[in-house]
Amino acid sequence: MSVLPQRAAVTPAEAIPDPKGGVLGPAYRTLSIGIISVVFLIAFEATAVGTAMPVAARELDGVALYAFAFSAYFTTSLFGMVLSGQWADRQGPLRPLTVGIGCFATGLVCSGTAGAMWMFLLGRAVQGFGGGLVIVALYVVVSRAYEERLRPAIMAAFAASWVVPSIVGPLAAGTVTEHLGWRWVFLGIPALVFVPLAVALPAIRRNASGPVDPEAPPVAFDRRRIRLALGISAGAGLLQYAAQDLRWLSLLPGIAGAALLVPAVLGLLPRGTYRARRGLPSVVLLRGVAAGSFIAAESFVPLMLVTQRGLSPTMAGFSLALGGVTWALGSWVQSKGRMDPHRERLIVLGMVMVAVAIAGAPAVLVEWVPVWTMALVWALGCLGMGLVIGSTSVLLLKLSAPAEAGANSASLQISDALANVVLLAAGGAAFAALGGGAVGAAHSVAEGAGASHPGAFVVVFLPMACVALVGAWVATRLDAEPQRG
């Protein structure tokens, strides 16, 4: 729910002069409202679309490919992140932000009008590419336009902008899905794009457009990083296909995917990340472990509640609403100065909370367990994620030399998105192997719960809980002097 700055920060002298005002002071007000509106739109899409996804997968006969609907987004966002960072350094963040929002809206329309699951997945991929462009461009805007003292406040505003969508998004999307159809969830969101564009783009053009130094020679695209980004995206896609196909022939694309993915990961992440080397590499690894395990599990929560407990899409989505509040609470707690001496223990605690929540989620498969316990369990996990994600942001900047802050922030985002892709693919494969593709296949939402396949959900949640526990161990390896690898 939170993303880090992607480029090195500018000095306060380069930011808007406003010694007394805050992020909503006269000098920043329009810009802050505009970029917060963009984050709000992304948050609303994430919560609303997740609610409609189980119904969309059923109607398109694509429940077996359910995990792809999420991982396709993360796969293409990997390439979008790297490209956006390069583009924003060369020409400023305005163009990648504009193109990214356009792709984001186009992908929603493509998914909303899809007549087959492959078209739906294509739309999600286009959406992911746009989302990757937008995420990086937004934080380049923050690094260029805001004084250093104000950046924590605007980051807190970004986190807070998820609270209302977390509550309203599932309810609105579930109501639309039940009364108008799931397609209107996808087709209605692009109409909201024009408001943040109208507010944000003029302010960005005034305050953060163009290269940092107009007199300097144009910054060339780093073609090696672009190639590595293509490799990591293609490799992740091939691995997903192999994981979902579950035939001997799928070993070929799986091997090809690994051959593309491994060198790309080694080239884009800090040296020693895969070995949990102390300091910066472990911070980057932890971000991926935390985000990947949690998102992979959360993606199956609405489907489990709809098909196994007979909840409506509205109630299934609403069961996650409290999590938005507790995530923001965790972010607020870790931001307090008195927490700095205890930050690493706070992260360990957060990862344990995440593991407990993921392991406890399948309890609702037992009929006598009240369905509302899902909301409480997931709120606990979101509280832990708020502690972990905010703290990894702080530690990354602490362990980065100023000239490396941008590259290291990009590595953090790549770790986040790649772990989402890989763990969603693994979860989707396990889900399909235990009959998940038949879940609810012959039932409509109005008919309540579909075919009972509790084991298909258990093999998703319990391994992800184990991954989260590994993250608790990685969190004990975060203390180190700044790394240079």
XYZ file of C-alpha atoms in Angstrom:
485
model
C 0.000 0.000 0.000
C 2.994 2.198 0.206
C 5.807 2.797 -2.240
C 9.197 4.431 -1.891
C 10.860 7.341 -3.708
C 12.611 6.134 -6.839
C 15.249 8.806 -7.502
C 17.751 10.662 -5.368
C 16.292 13.590 -3.463
C 16.989 17.180 -4.477
C 18.243 19.704 -1.945
C 15.720 21.897 -0.161
C 16.954 24.883 -2.138
C 15.628 23.280 -5.292
C 12.197 22.690 -3.772
C 9.369 25.173 -3.482
C 10.345 27.825 -0.920
C 7.823 27.716 1.899
C 9.637 27.954 5.242
C 6.500 28.092 7.393
C 3.796 26.241 5.506
C 3.096 22.521 5.423
C 2.113 20.251 2.578
C -1.228 22.049 2.418
C 0.311 25.507 2.726
C -0.234 28.021 -0.092
C 2.877 27.015 -2.014
C 2.117 23.290 -1.965
C -1.657 23.027 -1.688
C -2.579 22.417 -5.335
C 0.306 20.039 -5.943
C -0.395 18.055 -2.767
C -4.103 17.720 -3.485
C -3.340 16.655 -7.050
C -0.838 13.907 -6.316
C -2.781 12.663 -3.282
C -5.802 12.395 -5.604
C -3.764 10.180 -7.938
C -2.802 7.891 -5.034
C -6.436 7.877 -3.891
C -7.493 6.736 -7.388
C -4.938 3.906 -7.372
C -6.073 2.871 -3.894
C -9.732 2.918 -4.870
C -8.993 0.802 -7.942
C -7.040 -1.750 -5.912
C -9.777 -2.235 -3.317
C -12.709 -2.069 -5.747
C -11.279 -4.356 -8.423
C -10.262 -6.955 -5.837
C -13.878 -7.158 -4.735
C -15.180 -7.699 -8.286
C -12.434 -10.133 -9.330
C -14.056 -13.404 -8.124
C -17.228 -12.671 -10.098
C -15.282 -11.640 -13.203
C -13.207 -14.836 -13.086
C -16.352 -16.966 -12.782
C -18.222 -15.331 -15.653
C -15.178 -15.548 -17.940
C -14.553 -19.210 -17.003
C -11.162 -18.200 -15.688
C -11.127 -19.221 -12.033
C -8.186 -21.544 -12.761
C -6.274 -18.458 -13.907
C -7.411 -16.344 -10.965
C -3.873 -15.666 -9.685
C -2.868 -14.346 -13.137
C -5.386 -11.531 -12.779
C -3.206 -10.137 -10.000
C 0.265 -11.253 -11.052
C -0.142 -9.924 -14.630
C -0.415 -6.469 -13.094
C 2.772 -6.880 -11.055
C 4.719 -8.430 -13.945
C 4.348 -5.497 -16.318
C 4.713 -2.974 -13.498
C 8.314 -4.207 -13.085
C 9.202 -2.904 -16.521
C 7.131 0.243 -16.029
C 9.026 1.117 -12.835
C 12.465 0.934 -14.422
C 11.358 2.775 -17.561
C 9.646 5.507 -15.561
C 12.744 6.138 -13.459
C 14.880 6.519 -16.560
C 12.281 8.669 -18.315
C 11.725 10.955 -15.324
C 15.460 11.547 -14.916
C 15.785 12.450 -18.581
C 12.684 14.606 -19.110
C 11.025 15.024 -15.720
C 8.099 13.110 -14.190
C 5.278 14.825 -16.080
C 5.302 12.657 -19.205
C 5.647 9.241 -17.531
C 2.898 10.218 -15.096
C 0.561 11.284 -17.912
C 1.269 8.207 -20.024
C 1.006 5.981 -16.960
C -2.440 7.234 -15.991
C -3.542 6.837 -19.615
C -2.349 3.216 -19.704
C -3.941 2.595 -16.315
C -7.327 3.765 -17.610
C -6.936 1.896 -20.915
C -6.230 -1.363 -19.095
C -9.360 -0.955 -16.987
C -11.474 -0.458 -20.113
C -9.867 -3.487 -21.755
C -10.637 -5.702 -18.757
C -14.136 -4.294 -18.362
C -15.073 -5.086 -21.973
C -13.325 -8.483 -22.103
C -15.263 -11.399 -23.530
C -12.636 -13.957 -22.554
C -10.165 -14.397 -19.721
C -7.121 -13.772 -21.943
C -8.482 -10.336 -22.855
C -9.150 -9.626 -19.196
C -5.562 -10.553 -18.316
C -4.244 -8.362 -21.150
C -6.093 -5.419 -19.643
C -4.576 -6.145 -16.247
C -1.119 -6.220 -17.844
C -1.651 -2.816 -19.500
C -2.900 -1.508 -16.169
C 0.218 -2.786 -14.420
C 2.524 -1.083 -16.900
C 0.696 2.187 -16.306
C 0.774 1.681 -12.556
C 4.551 1.148 -12.635
C 5.018 4.386 -14.555
C 2.782 6.314 -12.153
C 4.307 5.008 -8.906
C 7.854 6.042 -9.778
C 6.845 9.360 -11.339
C 4.876 10.347 -8.235
C 7.850 9.924 -5.970
C 10.150 11.748 -8.351
C 7.678 14.626 -8.000
C 7.969 14.389 -4.204
C 11.789 14.341 -4.287
C 11.937 17.393 -6.564
C 9.114 19.582 -5.327
C 9.091 19.145 -1.534
C 11.589 20.214 1.080
C 13.173 17.352 2.972
C 11.332 18.288 6.183
C 7.967 17.901 4.412
C 8.553 14.562 2.710
C 7.509 12.448 5.731
C 4.235 14.387 5.868
C 3.407 13.847 2.194
C 4.324 10.155 2.540
C 1.969 9.913 5.520
C -0.736 11.541 3.412
C -0.172 8.890 0.733
C -0.673 6.138 3.325
C -3.744 7.869 4.760
C -5.279 8.156 1.291
C -5.793 4.370 1.361
C -8.067 4.457 4.401
C -11.260 5.762 2.794
C -10.932 3.548 -0.340
C -10.350 0.529 1.908
C -13.708 1.169 3.556
C -15.755 2.617 0.695
C -14.169 0.747 -2.232
C -15.320 -2.796 -1.376
C -18.806 -1.615 -0.441
C -19.222 0.430 -3.622
C -17.705 -2.238 -5.858
C -19.750 -5.018 -4.277
C -22.971 -3.044 -4.688
C -22.187 -2.259 -8.327
C -21.190 -5.875 -8.992
C -24.413 -7.259 -7.554
C -26.819 -4.751 -9.123
C -25.136 -3.649 -12.383
C -22.472 -6.284 -13.017
C -18.735 -6.554 -12.421
C -17.879 -4.847 -15.727
C -19.102 -1.494 -14.438
C -16.536 -1.605 -11.649
C -13.790 -1.606 -14.268
C -15.504 0.757 -16.683
C -16.535 3.286 -14.034
C -13.097 3.914 -12.528
C -11.547 5.487 -15.690
C -14.098 8.289 -15.405
C -12.390 9.248 -12.135
C -9.041 9.739 -13.899
C -9.889 13.196 -15.216
C -10.152 14.827 -11.776
C -6.597 14.049 -10.546
C -5.218 14.792 -14.016
C -6.860 18.196 -14.112
C -5.564 19.087 -10.651
C -2.128 17.446 -10.626
C -0.656 17.976 -14.071
C -0.637 21.817 -14.154
C 0.928 21.896 -10.670
C 3.561 19.319 -11.654
C 4.327 21.262 -14.826
C 5.011 24.365 -12.730
C 6.991 22.737 -9.948
C 8.668 19.510 -11.096
C 8.752 19.261 -14.889
C 11.831 18.946 -17.076
C 15.290 17.673 -16.143
C 16.811 18.662 -12.804
C 19.484 20.752 -14.545
C 18.226 22.163 -17.871
C 21.766 23.320 -18.723
C 23.291 19.863 -18.343
C 23.511 17.436 -21.284
C 20.456 15.120 -21.520
C 20.711 12.034 -19.331
C 20.952 8.934 -21.515
C 18.737 5.929 -20.911
C 20.582 3.137 -19.139
C 20.020 0.481 -21.769
C 21.439 -2.250 -19.580
C 18.823 -1.631 -16.864
C 16.096 -1.474 -19.497
C 17.217 -4.856 -20.859
C 17.323 -6.284 -17.355
C 13.829 -4.920 -16.709
C 12.554 -6.620 -19.868
C 14.266 -9.814 -18.774
C 12.750 -9.751 -15.314
C 9.258 -9.103 -16.709
C 9.488 -11.775 -19.417
C 11.022 -14.266 -17.018
C 8.347 -13.692 -14.415
C 5.638 -14.125 -17.056
C 7.082 -17.423 -18.266
C 7.368 -18.728 -14.726
C 3.738 -17.853 -14.086
C 2.644 -19.707 -17.214
C 4.671 -22.772 -16.245
C 3.272 -22.732 -12.711
C -0.323 -22.557 -13.926
C -0.059 -25.141 -16.738
C 1.092 -28.050 -14.517
C 2.219 -30.276 -17.409
C 5.643 -31.719 -18.186
C 5.877 -29.475 -21.226
C 5.547 -26.472 -18.937
C 9.064 -27.201 -17.690
C 10.403 -25.604 -20.890
C 8.906 -22.135 -20.340
C 9.725 -22.513 -16.640
C 13.417 -23.092 -17.378
C 13.427 -20.257 -19.914
C 11.789 -17.952 -17.374
C 14.357 -18.791 -14.708
C 17.185 -18.227 -17.214
C 15.872 -14.718 -17.875
C 14.867 -13.929 -14.309
C 17.938 -14.908 -12.307
C 20.546 -12.718 -14.038
C 18.081 -9.827 -14.188
C 17.421 -10.047 -10.437
C 21.145 -10.220 -9.697
C 21.731 -7.143 -11.837
C 18.902 -5.012 -10.437
C 19.039 -5.825 -6.708
C 21.884 -5.066 -4.265
C 24.626 -7.662 -4.065
C 23.894 -10.248 -1.405
C 20.125 -9.761 -1.389
C 19.339 -13.412 -2.034
C 21.714 -14.409 0.810
C 20.090 -11.968 3.274
C 23.381 -10.138 3.694
C 23.195 -7.804 6.684
C 22.113 -4.227 6.111
C 20.710 -2.890 2.857
C 20.396 -6.268 1.052
C 18.284 -7.652 3.896
C 16.086 -4.537 3.877
C 15.408 -5.049 0.161
C 14.799 -8.779 0.648
C 12.472 -8.178 3.582
C 10.325 -5.793 1.542
C 9.758 -8.507 -1.059
C 9.107 -11.249 1.483
C 6.607 -9.115 3.409
C 4.726 -7.729 0.422
C 4.775 -10.966 -1.580
C 3.488 -13.239 1.179
C 0.786 -10.814 2.275
C -0.512 -9.832 -1.176
C -0.460 -13.421 -2.454
C -2.600 -14.460 0.516
C -4.900 -11.428 0.420
C -5.682 -11.993 -3.254
C -7.480 -15.237 -2.355
C -9.453 -13.926 0.622
C -12.489 -12.583 -1.321
C -12.628 -15.719 -3.484
C -12.538 -17.931 -0.388
C -15.325 -16.013 1.338
C -17.554 -15.928 -1.755
C -17.148 -19.553 -2.806
C -16.698 -21.345 0.526
C -18.849 -19.324 2.910
C -21.427 -17.938 0.484
C -20.788 -14.258 1.157
C -21.842 -11.679 -1.386
C -19.038 -9.817 -3.200
C -19.945 -6.747 -1.147
C -19.497 -8.475 2.209
C -16.420 -10.386 1.075
C -14.705 -7.173 0.063
C -15.922 -5.330 3.114
C -14.287 -7.912 5.353
C -10.948 -6.359 4.339
C -12.029 -2.762 4.959
C -10.818 -2.556 8.564
C -7.354 -3.457 7.319
C -6.968 -0.082 5.639
C -7.416 1.651 8.986
C -5.008 -0.615 10.876
C -2.396 -0.375 8.093
C -2.472 3.428 8.409
C -2.279 3.046 12.198
C 0.839 0.885 11.886
C 2.435 3.429 9.562
C 1.676 6.198 12.041
C 3.104 4.262 14.995
C 6.405 3.506 13.267
C 6.799 7.149 12.197
C 7.123 8.373 15.789
C 10.645 9.453 16.700
C 10.654 7.495 19.941
C 10.317 4.292 17.904
C 13.697 4.705 16.177
C 15.744 2.824 18.810
C 13.268 -0.068 18.633
C 12.691 -0.115 14.856
C 14.155 -3.548 14.126
C 12.214 -5.205 16.955
C 9.128 -3.401 15.675
C 9.683 -4.957 12.244
C 10.100 -8.448 13.729
C 6.838 -7.968 15.632
C 5.130 -6.772 12.460
C 6.235 -9.829 10.471
C 5.047 -12.169 13.232
C 1.656 -10.430 13.137
C 1.536 -10.893 9.363
C 2.384 -14.597 9.686
C -0.295 -15.122 12.356
C -2.927 -13.383 10.223
C -2.138 -15.396 7.094
C -2.060 -18.684 9.020
C -5.323 -17.820 10.770
C -7.264 -16.853 7.645
C -8.195 -20.443 6.587
C -9.971 -20.898 9.918
C -13.089 -19.442 8.270
C -13.237 -22.579 6.123
C -14.581 -24.279 9.253
C -18.344 -23.751 9.285
C -18.662 -23.037 13.011
C -16.055 -20.255 12.890
C -17.869 -16.894 12.497
C -17.144 -15.244 9.156
C -16.559 -11.887 10.857
C -13.384 -13.246 12.429
C -11.792 -12.812 8.993
C -12.052 -9.031 9.360
C -10.297 -9.099 12.746
C -7.580 -11.505 11.625
C -6.806 -9.484 8.521
C -6.818 -6.217 10.450
C -4.041 -7.687 12.608
C -2.025 -8.554 9.498
C -2.525 -5.066 8.052
C -1.333 -3.523 11.308
C 1.840 -5.574 11.010
C 2.278 -4.543 7.382
C 1.956 -0.880 8.340
C 4.806 -1.337 10.815
C 6.991 -3.220 8.327
C 6.473 -1.240 5.113
C 6.928 2.152 6.745
C 10.017 0.994 8.633
C 11.707 -0.496 5.584
C 11.315 2.905 3.886
C 13.110 4.604 6.786
C 15.881 2.004 6.961
C 16.497 2.047 3.216
C 17.264 5.770 3.229
C 19.338 5.414 6.410
C 21.516 2.722 4.826
C 21.878 4.463 1.443
C 24.520 6.968 0.463
C 22.863 10.112 -0.975
C 24.013 9.321 -4.504
C 22.543 5.811 -4.256
C 19.158 6.619 -2.729
C 17.317 6.519 -6.044
C 18.803 3.245 -7.295
C 18.271 1.570 -3.936
C 14.665 2.768 -3.783
C 14.097 1.289 -7.240
C 15.563 -1.998 -6.015
C 13.108 -1.988 -3.131
C 10.160 -1.592 -5.504
C 11.464 -4.309 -7.821
C 11.795 -6.679 -4.856
C 8.237 -5.836 -3.842
C 6.703 -6.393 -7.269
C 8.802 -9.443 -8.160
C 7.931 -11.214 -4.922
C 4.264 -10.520 -5.626
C 4.606 -12.114 -9.061
C 6.558 -15.182 -7.948
C 4.509 -15.932 -4.835
C 1.205 -15.328 -6.622
C 2.344 -17.741 -9.317
C 3.298 -20.333 -6.696
C 0.037 -19.845 -4.834
C -1.942 -20.023 -8.051
C -0.218 -23.260 -9.047
C -0.956 -24.861 -5.683
C -4.539 -23.606 -5.852
C -5.062 -25.083 -9.332
C -3.352 -28.380 -8.428
C -5.861 -29.052 -5.638
C -8.910 -28.365 -7.750
C -9.151 -24.616 -7.328
C -10.209 -24.187 -10.951
C -13.494 -25.927 -10.155
C -14.283 -23.622 -7.227
C -17.634 -22.044 -7.858
C -17.409 -22.785 -11.589
C -21.022 -23.831 -11.919
C -22.488 -21.326 -9.517
C -23.483 -17.725 -9.728
C -23.064 -15.228 -6.945
C -26.760 -15.346 -6.223
C -26.540 -19.077 -5.554
C -24.102 -18.628 -2.693
C -21.181 -20.936 -2.031
C -19.802 -23.018 -4.837
C -18.083 -26.392 -4.836
C -16.196 -27.056 -1.611
C -12.424 -27.184 -2.131
C -11.011 -26.020 1.206
C -7.674 -27.714 0.569
C -7.083 -25.498 -2.465
C -7.129 -22.477 -0.182
C -5.157 -24.039 2.665
C -2.199 -24.732 0.345
C -2.127 -21.054 -0.532
C -2.322 -19.583 2.961
C -0.127 -21.879 5.064
C 2.990 -21.690 2.818
C 2.625 -17.897 2.684
C 2.526 -17.832 6.483
C 5.823 -19.748 6.473
C 7.300 -17.189 4.068
C 6.221 -14.411 6.436
C 8.010 -16.211 9.298
C 11.158 -16.273 7.164
C 10.668 -12.516 6.902
C 10.708 -12.291 10.711
C 14.148 -13.925 10.621
C 15.371 -11.601 7.871
C 14.218 -8.694 10.043
C 16.909 -9.650 12.581
C 19.603 -8.894 9.968
C 18.835 -5.254 9.202
C 21.456 -3.577 11.408
C 24.591 -2.633 9.484
C 26.624 0.262 8.237
C 25.646 1.723 4.830
C 26.249 -0.700 1.981
C 27.689 0.182 -1.414
C 26.642 -2.836 -3.427
